[in-house]
mmCIF file of C-alpha atoms in Angstrom:
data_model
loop_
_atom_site.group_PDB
_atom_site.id
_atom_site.type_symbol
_atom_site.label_atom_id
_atom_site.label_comp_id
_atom_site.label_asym_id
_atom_site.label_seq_id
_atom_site.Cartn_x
_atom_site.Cartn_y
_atom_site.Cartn_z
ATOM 1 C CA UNK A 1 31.430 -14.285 -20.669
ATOM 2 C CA UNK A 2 30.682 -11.346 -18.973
ATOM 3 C CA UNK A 3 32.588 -8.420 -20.498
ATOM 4 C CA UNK A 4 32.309 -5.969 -17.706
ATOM 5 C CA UNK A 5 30.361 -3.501 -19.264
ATOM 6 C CA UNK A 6 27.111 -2.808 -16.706
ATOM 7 C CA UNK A 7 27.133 1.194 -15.438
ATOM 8 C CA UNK A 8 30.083 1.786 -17.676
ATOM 9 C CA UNK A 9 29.850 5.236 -19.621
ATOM 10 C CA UNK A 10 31.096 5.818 -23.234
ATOM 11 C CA UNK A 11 31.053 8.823 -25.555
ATOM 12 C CA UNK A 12 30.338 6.602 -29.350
ATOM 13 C CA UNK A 13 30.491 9.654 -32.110
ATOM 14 C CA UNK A 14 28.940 8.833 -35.693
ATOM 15 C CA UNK A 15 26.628 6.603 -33.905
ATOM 16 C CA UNK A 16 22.985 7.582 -35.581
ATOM 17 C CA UNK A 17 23.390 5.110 -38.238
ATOM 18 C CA UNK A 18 26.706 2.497 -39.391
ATOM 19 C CA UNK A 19 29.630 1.189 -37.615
ATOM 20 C CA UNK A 20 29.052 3.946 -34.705
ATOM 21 C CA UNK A 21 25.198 3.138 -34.040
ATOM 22 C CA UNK A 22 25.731 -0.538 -33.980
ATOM 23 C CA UNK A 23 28.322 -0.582 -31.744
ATOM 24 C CA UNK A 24 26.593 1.641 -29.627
ATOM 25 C CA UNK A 25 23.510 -0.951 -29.424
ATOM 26 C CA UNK A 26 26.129 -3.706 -28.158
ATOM 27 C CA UNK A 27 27.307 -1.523 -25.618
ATOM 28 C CA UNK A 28 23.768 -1.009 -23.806
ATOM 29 C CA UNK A 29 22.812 -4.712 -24.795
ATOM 30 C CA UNK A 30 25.524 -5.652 -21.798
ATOM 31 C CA UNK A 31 24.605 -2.463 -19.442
ATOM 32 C CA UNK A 32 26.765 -0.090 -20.419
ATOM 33 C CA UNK A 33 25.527 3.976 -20.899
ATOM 34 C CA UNK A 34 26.338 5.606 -24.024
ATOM 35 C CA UNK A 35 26.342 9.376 -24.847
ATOM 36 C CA UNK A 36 25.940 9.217 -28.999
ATOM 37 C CA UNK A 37 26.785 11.990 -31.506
ATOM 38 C CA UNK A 38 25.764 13.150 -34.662
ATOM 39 C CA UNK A 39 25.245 15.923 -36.495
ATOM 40 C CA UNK A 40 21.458 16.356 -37.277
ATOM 41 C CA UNK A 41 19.673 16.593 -34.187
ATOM 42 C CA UNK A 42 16.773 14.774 -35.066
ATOM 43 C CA UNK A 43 18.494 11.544 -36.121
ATOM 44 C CA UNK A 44 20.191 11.798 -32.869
ATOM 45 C CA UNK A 45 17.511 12.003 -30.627
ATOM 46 C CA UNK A 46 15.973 9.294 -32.832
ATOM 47 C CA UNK A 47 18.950 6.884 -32.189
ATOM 48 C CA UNK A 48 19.009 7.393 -28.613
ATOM 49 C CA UNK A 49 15.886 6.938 -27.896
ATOM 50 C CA UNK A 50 15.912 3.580 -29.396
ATOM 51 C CA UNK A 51 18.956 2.486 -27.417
ATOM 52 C CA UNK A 52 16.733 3.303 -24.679
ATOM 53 C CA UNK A 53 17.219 4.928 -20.971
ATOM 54 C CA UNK A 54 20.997 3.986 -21.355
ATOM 55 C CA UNK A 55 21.605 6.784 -23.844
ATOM 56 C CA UNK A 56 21.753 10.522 -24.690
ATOM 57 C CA UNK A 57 22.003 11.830 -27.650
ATOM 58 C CA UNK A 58 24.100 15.140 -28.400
ATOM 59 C CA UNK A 59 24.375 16.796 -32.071
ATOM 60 C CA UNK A 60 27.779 17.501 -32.229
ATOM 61 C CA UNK A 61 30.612 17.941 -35.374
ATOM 62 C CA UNK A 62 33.256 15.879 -34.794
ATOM 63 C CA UNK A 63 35.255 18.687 -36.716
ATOM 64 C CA UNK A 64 34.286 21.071 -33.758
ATOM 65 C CA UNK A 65 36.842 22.120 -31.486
ATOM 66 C CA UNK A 66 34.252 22.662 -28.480
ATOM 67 C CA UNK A 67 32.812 19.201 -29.296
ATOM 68 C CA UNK A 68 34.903 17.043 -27.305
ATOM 69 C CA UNK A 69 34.936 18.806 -23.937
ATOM 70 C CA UNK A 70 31.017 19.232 -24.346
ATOM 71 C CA UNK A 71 30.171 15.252 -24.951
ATOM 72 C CA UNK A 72 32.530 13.908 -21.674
ATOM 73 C CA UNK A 73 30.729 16.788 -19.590
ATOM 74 C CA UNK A 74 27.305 15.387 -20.542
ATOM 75 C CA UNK A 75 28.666 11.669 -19.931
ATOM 76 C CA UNK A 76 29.613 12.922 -16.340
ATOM 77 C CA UNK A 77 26.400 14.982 -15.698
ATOM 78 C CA UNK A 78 23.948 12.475 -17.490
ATOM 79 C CA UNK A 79 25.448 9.601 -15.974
ATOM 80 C CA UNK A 80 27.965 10.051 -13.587
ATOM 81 C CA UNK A 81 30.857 8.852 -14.456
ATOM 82 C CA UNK A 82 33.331 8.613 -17.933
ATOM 83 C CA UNK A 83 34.828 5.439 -18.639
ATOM 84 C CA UNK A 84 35.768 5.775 -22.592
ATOM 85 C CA UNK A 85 35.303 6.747 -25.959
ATOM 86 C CA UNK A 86 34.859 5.077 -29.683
ATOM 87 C CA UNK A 87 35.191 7.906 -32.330
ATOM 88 C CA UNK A 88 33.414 7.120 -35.481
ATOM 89 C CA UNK A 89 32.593 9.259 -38.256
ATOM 90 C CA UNK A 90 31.257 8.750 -41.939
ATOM 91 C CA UNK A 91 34.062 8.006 -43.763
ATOM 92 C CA UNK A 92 35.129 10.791 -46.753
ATOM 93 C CA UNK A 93 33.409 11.166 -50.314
ATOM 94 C CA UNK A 94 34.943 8.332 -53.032
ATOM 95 C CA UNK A 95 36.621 9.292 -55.418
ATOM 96 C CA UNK A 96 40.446 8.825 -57.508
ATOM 97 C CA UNK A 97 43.287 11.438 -56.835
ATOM 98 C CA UNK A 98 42.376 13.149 -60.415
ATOM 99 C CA UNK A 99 38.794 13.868 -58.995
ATOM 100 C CA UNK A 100 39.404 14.991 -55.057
ATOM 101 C CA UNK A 101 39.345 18.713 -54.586
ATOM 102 C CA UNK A 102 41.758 20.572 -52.178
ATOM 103 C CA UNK A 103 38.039 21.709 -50.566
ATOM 104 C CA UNK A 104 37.227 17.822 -49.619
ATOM 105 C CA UNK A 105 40.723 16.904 -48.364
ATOM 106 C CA UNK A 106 40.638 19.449 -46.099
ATOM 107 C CA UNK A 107 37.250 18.904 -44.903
ATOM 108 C CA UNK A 108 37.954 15.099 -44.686
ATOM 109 C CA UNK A 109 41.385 16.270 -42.212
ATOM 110 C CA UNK A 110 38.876 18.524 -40.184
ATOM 111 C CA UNK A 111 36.535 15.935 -39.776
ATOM 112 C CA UNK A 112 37.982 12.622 -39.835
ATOM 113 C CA UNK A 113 41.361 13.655 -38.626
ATOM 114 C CA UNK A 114 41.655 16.328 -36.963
ATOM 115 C CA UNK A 115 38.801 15.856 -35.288
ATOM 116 C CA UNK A 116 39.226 12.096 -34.008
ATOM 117 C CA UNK A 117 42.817 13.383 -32.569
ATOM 118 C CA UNK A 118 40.879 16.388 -30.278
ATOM 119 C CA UNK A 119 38.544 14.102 -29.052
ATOM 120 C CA UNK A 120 41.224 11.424 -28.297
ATOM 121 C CA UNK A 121 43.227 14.099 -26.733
ATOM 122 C CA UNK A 122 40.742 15.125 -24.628
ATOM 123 C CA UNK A 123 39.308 11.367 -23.576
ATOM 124 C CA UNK A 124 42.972 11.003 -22.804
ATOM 125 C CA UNK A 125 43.190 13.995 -20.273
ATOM 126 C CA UNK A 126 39.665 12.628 -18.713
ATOM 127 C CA UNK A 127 40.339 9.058 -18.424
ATOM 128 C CA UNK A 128 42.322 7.277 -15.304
ATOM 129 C CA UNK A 129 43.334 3.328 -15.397
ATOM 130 C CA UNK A 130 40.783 0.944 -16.795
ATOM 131 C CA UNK A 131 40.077 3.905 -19.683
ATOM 132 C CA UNK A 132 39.821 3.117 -23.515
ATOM 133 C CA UNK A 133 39.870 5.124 -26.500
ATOM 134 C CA UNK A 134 38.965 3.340 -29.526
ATOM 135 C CA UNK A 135 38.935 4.091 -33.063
ATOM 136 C CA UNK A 136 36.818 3.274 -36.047
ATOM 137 C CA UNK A 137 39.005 3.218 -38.906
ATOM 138 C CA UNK A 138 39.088 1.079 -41.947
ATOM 139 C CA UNK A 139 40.968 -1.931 -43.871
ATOM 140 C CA UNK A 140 42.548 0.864 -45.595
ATOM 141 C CA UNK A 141 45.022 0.715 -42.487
ATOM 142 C CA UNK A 142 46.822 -1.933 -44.160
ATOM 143 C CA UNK A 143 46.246 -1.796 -47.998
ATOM 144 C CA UNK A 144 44.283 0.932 -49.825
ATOM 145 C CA UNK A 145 40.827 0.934 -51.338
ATOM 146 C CA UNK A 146 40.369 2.013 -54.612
ATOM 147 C CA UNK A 147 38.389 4.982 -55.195
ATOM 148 C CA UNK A 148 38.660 5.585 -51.834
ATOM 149 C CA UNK A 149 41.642 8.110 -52.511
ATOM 150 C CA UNK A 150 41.204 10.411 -49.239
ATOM 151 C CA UNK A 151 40.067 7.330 -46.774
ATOM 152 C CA UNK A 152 43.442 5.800 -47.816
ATOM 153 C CA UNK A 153 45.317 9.184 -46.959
ATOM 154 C CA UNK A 154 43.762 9.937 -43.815
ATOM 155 C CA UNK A 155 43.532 6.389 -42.000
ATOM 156 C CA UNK A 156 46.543 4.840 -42.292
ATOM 157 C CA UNK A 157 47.942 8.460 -40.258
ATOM 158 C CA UNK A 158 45.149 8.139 -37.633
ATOM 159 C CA UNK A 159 46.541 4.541 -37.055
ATOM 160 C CA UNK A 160 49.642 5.724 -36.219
ATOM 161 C CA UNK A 161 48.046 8.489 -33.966
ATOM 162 C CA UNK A 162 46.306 5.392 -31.693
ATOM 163 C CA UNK A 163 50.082 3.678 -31.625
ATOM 164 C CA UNK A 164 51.925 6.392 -30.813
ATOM 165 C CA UNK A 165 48.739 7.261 -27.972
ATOM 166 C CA UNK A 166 49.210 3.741 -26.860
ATOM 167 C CA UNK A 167 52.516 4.387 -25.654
ATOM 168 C CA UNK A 168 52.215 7.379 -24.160
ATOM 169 C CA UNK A 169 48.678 6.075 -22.093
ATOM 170 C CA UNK A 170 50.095 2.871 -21.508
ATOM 171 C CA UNK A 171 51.610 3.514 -18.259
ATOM 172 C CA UNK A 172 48.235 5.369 -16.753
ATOM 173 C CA UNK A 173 46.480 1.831 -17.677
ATOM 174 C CA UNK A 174 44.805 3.668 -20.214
ATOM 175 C CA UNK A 175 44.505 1.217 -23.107
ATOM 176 C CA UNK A 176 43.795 2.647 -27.408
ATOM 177 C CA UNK A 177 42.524 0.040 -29.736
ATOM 178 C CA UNK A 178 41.383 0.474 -33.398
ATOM 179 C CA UNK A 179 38.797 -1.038 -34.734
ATOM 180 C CA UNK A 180 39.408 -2.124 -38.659
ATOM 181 C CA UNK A 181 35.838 -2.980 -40.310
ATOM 182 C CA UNK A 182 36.203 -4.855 -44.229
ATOM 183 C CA UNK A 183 33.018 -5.183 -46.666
ATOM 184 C CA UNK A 184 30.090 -4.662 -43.311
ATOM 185 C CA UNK A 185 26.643 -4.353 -44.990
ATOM 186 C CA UNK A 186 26.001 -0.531 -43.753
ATOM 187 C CA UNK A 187 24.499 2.381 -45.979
ATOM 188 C CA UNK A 188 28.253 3.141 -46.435
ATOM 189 C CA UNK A 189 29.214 -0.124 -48.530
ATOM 190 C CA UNK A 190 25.902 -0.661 -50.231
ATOM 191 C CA UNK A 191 26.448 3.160 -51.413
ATOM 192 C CA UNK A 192 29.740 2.226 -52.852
ATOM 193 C CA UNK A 193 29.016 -0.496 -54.615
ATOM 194 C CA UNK A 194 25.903 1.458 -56.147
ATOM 195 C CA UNK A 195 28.521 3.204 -57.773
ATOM 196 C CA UNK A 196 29.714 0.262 -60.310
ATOM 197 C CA UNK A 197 27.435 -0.308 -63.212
ATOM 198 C CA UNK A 198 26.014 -3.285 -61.576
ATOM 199 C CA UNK A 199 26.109 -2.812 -57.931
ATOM 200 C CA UNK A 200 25.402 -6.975 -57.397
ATOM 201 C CA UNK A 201 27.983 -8.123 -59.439
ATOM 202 C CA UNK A 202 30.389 -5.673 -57.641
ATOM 203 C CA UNK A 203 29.072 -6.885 -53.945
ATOM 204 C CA UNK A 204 29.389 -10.859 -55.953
ATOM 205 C CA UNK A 205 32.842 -10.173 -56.540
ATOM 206 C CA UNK A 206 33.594 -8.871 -53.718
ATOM 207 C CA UNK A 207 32.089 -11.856 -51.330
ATOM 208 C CA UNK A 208 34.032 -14.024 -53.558
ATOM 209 C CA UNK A 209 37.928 -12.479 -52.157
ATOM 210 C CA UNK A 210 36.350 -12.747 -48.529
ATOM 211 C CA UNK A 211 37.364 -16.039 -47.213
ATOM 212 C CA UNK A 212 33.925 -16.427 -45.288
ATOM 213 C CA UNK A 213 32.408 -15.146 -48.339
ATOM 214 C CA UNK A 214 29.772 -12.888 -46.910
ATOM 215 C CA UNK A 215 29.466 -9.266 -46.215
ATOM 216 C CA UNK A 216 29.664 -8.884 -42.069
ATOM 217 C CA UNK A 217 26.738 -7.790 -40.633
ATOM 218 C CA UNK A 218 26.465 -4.597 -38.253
ATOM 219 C CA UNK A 219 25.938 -6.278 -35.186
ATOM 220 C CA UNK A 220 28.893 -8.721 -35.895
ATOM 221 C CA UNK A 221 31.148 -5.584 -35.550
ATOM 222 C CA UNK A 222 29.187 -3.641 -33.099
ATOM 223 C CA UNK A 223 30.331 -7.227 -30.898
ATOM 224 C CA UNK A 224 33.925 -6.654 -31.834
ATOM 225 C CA UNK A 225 34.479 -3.170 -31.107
ATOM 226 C CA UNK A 226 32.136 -3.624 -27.749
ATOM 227 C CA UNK A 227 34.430 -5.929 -26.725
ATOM 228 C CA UNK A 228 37.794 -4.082 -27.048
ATOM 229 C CA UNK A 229 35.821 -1.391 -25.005
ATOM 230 C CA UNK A 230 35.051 -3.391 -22.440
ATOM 231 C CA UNK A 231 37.225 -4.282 -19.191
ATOM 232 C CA UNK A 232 37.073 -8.103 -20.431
ATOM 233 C CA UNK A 233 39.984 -6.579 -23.263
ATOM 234 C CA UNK A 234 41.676 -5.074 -20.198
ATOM 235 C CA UNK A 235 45.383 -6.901 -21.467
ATOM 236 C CA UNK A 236 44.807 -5.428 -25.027
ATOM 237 C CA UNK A 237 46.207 -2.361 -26.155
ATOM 238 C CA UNK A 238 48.118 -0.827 -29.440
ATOM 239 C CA UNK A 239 45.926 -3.070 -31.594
ATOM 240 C CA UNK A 240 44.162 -2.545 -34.967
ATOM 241 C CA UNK A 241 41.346 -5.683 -35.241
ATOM 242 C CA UNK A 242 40.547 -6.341 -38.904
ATOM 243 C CA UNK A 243 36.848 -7.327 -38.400
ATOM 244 C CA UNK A 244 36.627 -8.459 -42.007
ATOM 245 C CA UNK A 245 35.656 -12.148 -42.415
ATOM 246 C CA UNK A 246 39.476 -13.092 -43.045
ATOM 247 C CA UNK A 247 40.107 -11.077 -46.113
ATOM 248 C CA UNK A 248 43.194 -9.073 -44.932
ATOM 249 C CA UNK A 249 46.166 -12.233 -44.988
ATOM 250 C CA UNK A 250 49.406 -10.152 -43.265
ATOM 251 C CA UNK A 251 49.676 -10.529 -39.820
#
């Protein structure tokens, strides 16, 4: 199927490693141009120039106010043309409510929340119909994560954000999805289950409550959220995808 995706421009944020940098590879993969963010320079020019001639890399905060307005102006000079955004960022430190400090919730809000709602705001100013703004959250939408204390604040309000944006876009054609990843085998997740005493028994155990019982890979939700991105998605809006090998059961 083709998804629609040649000469279309994206802004992907958090996209020098994780989540954000494969999705960015499945983007180009079916001809689309992606502007990618991160916040040392050098890993971002590294990861763009292995997506090749069909990215640019910026260094850019997602907790900076200036960033948002900066990365759609280089989409339009670099390539001519601004089509939508994915806004990924490294989710917050672990931790239990007894051990977060005032200092990392509000540097998880600046950057996580805060943050994901300027850029969408300003994507949503940019963008006419056939637009997308997409979010990487987490399975935390639905049911929290423990020891992930601040992840399970933050998300679950940033899902509402996209539903509430859905509404209000909807009538522009301007569609919001969220993208929900479960156990993916990034940095992220081996670096949380390095935490446990016995970081394979952890990952074991936590194959075994995955119905496909596997971690997903990268790529496998890189394909997800470069779908909902692309015009092939163009009837789906207001969503929140669990890409999770079956292991959230609601509906």
């Amino acid at each position: 199927m083709d998804l629609g995706l040649k000469d279309r421009v994206y802004v992907v944020t958090g996209a020098t490693r994780g989540l954000g940098n494969a999705s960015a590879r499945e983007l180009v993969a079916d001809g689309a141009k992606v502007v990618v963010t991160g916040r040392d320079e050098q890993s971002v020019a590294e990861a763009a120039a292995a997506l090749g001639p069909g990215a640019v890399g910026v260094a850019a905060d997602n907790a900076d106010p200036e960033a948002p307005a900066r990365l759609i102006a280089t989409a339009r000079e670099r390539f001519g043309r601004f089509d939508g955004i994915l806004v990924s960022v490294g989710g917050p430190p672990p931790g239990f409510v007894a051990d977060t400090t005032d200092e990392q919730w509000q540097s998880a809000f600046e950057s996580v929340f805060l943050g994901a709602v300027r850029l969408a705001r300003a994507a949503a100013e940019e963008l006419g119909e056939g637009g997308v703004i997409g979010f990487v959250l987490s399975g935390s939408v639905h049911e929290p994560i423990p020891g992930l204390t601040i992840s399970n604040g933050l998300r679950p309000g940033l899902a509402g954000f996209a539903k509430s944006l859905a509404d209000e876009l909807g009538p522009r054609g301007v569609r919001v999805v969220g993208v929900l990843p479960g156990r993916i085998d990034t940095d992220r997740v081996r670096q949380l289950d390095a935490l446990s005493a016995d970081p394979e028994a952890t990952r074991q155990a936590a194959e075994s409550r995955i119905p496909m019982r596997r971690y997903g890979t990268p790529e496998e939700f890189g394909r997800a959220a470069a779908f909902l991105l692309s015009p092939a998605a163009s009837y789906v809006s207001g969503v929140m995808l669990p890409v999770d090998g079956g292991f959230r059961h609601g509906f």
